[in-house]
JSON list of C-alpha atoms in Angstrom, two decimals:
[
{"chain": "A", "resi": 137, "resn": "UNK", "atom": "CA", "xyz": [51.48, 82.32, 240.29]},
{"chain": "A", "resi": 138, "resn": "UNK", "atom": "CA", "xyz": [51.13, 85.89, 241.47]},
{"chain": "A", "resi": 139, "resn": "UNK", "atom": "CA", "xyz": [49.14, 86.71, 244.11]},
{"chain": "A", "resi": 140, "resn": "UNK", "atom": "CA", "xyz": [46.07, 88.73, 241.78]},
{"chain": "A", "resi": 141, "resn": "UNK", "atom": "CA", "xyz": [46.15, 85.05, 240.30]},
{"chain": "A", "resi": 142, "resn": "UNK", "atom": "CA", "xyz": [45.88, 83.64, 243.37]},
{"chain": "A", "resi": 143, "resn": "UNK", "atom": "CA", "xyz": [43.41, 85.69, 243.95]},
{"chain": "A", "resi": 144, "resn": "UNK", "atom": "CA", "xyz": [41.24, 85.03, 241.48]},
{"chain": "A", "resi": 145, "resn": "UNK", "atom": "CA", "xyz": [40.99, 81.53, 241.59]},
{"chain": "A", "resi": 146, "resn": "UNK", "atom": "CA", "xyz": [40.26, 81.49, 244.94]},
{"chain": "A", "resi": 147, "resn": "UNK", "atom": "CA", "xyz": [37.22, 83.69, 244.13]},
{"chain": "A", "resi": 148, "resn": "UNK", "atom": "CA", "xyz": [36.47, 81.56, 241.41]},
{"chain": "A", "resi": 149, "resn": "UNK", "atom": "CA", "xyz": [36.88, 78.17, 243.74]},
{"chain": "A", "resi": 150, "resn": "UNK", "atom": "CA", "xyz": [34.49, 80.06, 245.95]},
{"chain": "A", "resi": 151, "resn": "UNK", "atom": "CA", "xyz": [32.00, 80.70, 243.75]},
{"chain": "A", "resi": 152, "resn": "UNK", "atom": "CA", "xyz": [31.81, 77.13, 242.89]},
{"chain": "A", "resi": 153, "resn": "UNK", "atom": "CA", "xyz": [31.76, 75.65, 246.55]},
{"chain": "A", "resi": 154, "resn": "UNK", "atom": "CA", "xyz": [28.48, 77.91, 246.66]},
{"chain": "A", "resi": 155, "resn": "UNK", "atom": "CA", "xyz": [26.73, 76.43, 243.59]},
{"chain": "A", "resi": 156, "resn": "UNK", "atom": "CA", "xyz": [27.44, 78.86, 241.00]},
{"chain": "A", "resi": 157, "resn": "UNK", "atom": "CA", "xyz": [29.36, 78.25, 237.50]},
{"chain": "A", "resi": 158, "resn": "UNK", "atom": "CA", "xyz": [31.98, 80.99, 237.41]},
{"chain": "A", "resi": 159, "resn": "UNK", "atom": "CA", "xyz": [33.44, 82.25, 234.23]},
{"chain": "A", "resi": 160, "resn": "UNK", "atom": "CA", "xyz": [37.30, 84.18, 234.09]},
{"chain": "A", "resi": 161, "resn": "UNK", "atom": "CA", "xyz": [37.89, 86.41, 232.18]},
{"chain": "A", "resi": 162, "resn": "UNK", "atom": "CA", "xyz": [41.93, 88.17, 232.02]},
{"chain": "A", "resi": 163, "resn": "UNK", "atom": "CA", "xyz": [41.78, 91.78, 231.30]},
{"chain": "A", "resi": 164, "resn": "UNK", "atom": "CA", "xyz": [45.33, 93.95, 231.52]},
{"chain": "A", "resi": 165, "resn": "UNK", "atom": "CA", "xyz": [44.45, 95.62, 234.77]},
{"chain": "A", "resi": 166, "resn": "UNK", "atom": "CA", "xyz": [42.72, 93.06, 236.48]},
{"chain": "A", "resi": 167, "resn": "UNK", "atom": "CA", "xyz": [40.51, 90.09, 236.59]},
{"chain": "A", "resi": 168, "resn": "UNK", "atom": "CA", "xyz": [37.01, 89.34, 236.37]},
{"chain": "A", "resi": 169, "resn": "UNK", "atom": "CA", "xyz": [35.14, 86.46, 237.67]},
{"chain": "A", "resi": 170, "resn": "UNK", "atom": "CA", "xyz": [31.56, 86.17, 236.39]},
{"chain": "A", "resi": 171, "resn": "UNK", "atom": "CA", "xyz": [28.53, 84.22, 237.17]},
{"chain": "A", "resi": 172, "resn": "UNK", "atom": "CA", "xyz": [25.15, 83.71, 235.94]},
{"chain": "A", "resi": 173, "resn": "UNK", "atom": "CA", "xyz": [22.47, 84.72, 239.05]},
{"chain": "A", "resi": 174, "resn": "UNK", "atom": "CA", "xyz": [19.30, 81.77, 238.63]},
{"chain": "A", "resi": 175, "resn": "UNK", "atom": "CA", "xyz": [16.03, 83.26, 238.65]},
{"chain": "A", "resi": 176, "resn": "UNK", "atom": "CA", "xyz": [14.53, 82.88, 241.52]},
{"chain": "A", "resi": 177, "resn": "UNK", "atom": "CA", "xyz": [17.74, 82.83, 243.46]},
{"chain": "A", "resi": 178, "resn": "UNK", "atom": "CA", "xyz": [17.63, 81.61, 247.26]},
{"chain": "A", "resi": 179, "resn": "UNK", "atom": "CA", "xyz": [18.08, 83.26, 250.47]},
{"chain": "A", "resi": 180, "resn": "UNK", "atom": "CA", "xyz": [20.72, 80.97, 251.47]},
{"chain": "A", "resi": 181, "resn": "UNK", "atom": "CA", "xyz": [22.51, 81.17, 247.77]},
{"chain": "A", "resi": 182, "resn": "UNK", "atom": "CA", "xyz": [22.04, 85.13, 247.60]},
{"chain": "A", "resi": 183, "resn": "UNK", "atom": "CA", "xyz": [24.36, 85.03, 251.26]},
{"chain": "A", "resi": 184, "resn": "UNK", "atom": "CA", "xyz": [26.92, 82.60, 249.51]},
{"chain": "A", "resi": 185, "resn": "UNK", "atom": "CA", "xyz": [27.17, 84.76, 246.44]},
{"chain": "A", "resi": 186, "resn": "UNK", "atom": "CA", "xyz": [27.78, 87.88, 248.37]},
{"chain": "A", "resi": 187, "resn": "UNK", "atom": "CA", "xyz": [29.83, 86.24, 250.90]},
{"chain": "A", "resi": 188, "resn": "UNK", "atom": "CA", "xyz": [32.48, 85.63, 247.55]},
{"chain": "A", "resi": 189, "resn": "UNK", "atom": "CA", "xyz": [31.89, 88.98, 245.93]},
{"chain": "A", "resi": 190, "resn": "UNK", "atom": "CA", "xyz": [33.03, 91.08, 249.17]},
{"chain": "A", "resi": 191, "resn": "UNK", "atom": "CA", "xyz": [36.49, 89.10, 248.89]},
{"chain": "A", "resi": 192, "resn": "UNK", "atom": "CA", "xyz": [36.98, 91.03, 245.64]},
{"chain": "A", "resi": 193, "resn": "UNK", "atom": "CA", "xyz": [38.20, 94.23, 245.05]},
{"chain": "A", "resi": 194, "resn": "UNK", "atom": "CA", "xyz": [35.31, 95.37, 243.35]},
{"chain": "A", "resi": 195, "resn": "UNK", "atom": "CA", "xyz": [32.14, 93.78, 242.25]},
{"chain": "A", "resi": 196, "resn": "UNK", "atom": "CA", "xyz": [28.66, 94.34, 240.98]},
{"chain": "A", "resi": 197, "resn": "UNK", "atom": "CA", "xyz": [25.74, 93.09, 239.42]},
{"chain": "A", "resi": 198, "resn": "UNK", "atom": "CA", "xyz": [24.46, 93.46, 235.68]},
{"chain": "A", "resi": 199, "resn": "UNK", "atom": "CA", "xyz": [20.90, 93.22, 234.59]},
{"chain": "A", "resi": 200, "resn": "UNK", "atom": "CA", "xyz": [19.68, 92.03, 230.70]},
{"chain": "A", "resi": 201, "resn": "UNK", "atom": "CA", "xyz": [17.52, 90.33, 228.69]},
{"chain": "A", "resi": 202, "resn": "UNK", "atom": "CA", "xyz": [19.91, 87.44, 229.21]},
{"chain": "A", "resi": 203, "resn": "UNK", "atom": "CA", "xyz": [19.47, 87.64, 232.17]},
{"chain": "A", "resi": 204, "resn": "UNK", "atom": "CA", "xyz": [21.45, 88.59, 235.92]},
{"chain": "A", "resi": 205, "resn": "UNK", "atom": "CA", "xyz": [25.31, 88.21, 236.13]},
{"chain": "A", "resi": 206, "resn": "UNK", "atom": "CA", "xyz": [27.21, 88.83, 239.22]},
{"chain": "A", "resi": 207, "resn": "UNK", "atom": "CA", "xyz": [31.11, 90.17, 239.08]},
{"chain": "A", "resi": 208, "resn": "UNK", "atom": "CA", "xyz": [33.85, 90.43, 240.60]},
{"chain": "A", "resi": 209, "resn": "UNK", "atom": "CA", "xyz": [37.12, 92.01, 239.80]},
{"chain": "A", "resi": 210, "resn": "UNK", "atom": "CA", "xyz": [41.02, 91.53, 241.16]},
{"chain": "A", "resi": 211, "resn": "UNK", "atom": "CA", "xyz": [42.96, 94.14, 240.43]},
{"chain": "A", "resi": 212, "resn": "UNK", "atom": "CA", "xyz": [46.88, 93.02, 238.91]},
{"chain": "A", "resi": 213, "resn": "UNK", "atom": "CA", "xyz": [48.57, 95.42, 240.57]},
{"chain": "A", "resi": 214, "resn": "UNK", "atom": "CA", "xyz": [50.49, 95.57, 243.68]},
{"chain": "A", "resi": 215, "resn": "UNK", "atom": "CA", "xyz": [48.64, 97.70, 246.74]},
{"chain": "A", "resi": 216, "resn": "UNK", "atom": "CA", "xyz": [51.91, 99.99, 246.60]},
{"chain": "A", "resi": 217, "resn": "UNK", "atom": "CA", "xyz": [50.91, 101.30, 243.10]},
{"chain": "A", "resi": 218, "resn": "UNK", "atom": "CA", "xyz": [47.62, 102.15, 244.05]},
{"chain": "A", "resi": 219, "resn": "UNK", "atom": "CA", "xyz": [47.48, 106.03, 244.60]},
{"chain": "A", "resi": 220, "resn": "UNK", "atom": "CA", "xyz": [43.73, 105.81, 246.85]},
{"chain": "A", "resi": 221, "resn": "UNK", "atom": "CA", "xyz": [45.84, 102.96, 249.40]},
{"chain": "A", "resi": 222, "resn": "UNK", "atom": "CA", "xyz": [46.28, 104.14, 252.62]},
{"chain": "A", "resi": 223, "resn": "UNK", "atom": "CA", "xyz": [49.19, 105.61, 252.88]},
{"chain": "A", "resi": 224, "resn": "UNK", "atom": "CA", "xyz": [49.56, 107.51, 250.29]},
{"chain": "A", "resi": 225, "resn": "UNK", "atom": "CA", "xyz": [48.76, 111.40, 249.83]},
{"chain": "A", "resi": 226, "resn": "UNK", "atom": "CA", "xyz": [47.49, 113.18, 252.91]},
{"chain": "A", "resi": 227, "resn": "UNK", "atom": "CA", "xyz": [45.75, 111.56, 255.65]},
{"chain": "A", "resi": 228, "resn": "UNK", "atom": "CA", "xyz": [42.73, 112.05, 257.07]},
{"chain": "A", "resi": 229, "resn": "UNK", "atom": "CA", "xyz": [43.55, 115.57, 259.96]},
{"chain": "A", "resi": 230, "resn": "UNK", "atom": "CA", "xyz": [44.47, 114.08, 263.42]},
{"chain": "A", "resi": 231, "resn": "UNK", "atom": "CA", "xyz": [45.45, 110.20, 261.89]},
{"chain": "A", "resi": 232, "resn": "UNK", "atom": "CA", "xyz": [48.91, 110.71, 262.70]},
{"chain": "A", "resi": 233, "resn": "UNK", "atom": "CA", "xyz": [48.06, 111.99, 266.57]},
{"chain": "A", "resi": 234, "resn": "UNK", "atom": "CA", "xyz": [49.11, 109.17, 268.92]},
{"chain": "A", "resi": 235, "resn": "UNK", "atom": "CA", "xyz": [46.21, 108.62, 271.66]}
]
């Protein structure tokens, strides 16, 4: 198992230890977790849900007539091939100045 897989069903374990139903989807770049946001939603269950969703590497919300759905997305491929990592390109003036 790589470790975007790893990855991903860790977010999706999450997600269920917190009450929600999550749903995987595999894409070629990465992979998304979804799950369905109850209306009302809780105080308590809103802090679970985010709690997962910052362990992604992206996520967001989408409203319908279907109702709310909460994401979040792993990307598949290693940090190194990432061009925004830090790292690569230039850095930020003075980052390489030793205190």
């Amino acid at each position: 198992m790589s470790l975007s897989e790893a990855r991903a069903d860790g977010i999706a374990a999450r997600f269920s230890a917190a009450g929600f139903t999550p749903r995987v989807k595999d894409h070629d770049d990465h992979t998304c977790i979804e799950t369905d946001i109850p209306d009302p939603v809780t105080a308590d269950a809103w802090g679970r849900l985010v709690t997962v969703l910052e362990t992604a590497d992206r996520f967001g919300f989408v409203s319908g007539e279907s109702g709310r759905i909460a994401w979040a997305a792993v990307s598949k491929k290693t940090p190194a091939t990432i061009t925004d990592v830090w790292g690569h390109g230039p850095h930020p003036q003075g980052a390489d100045q030793h205190v």
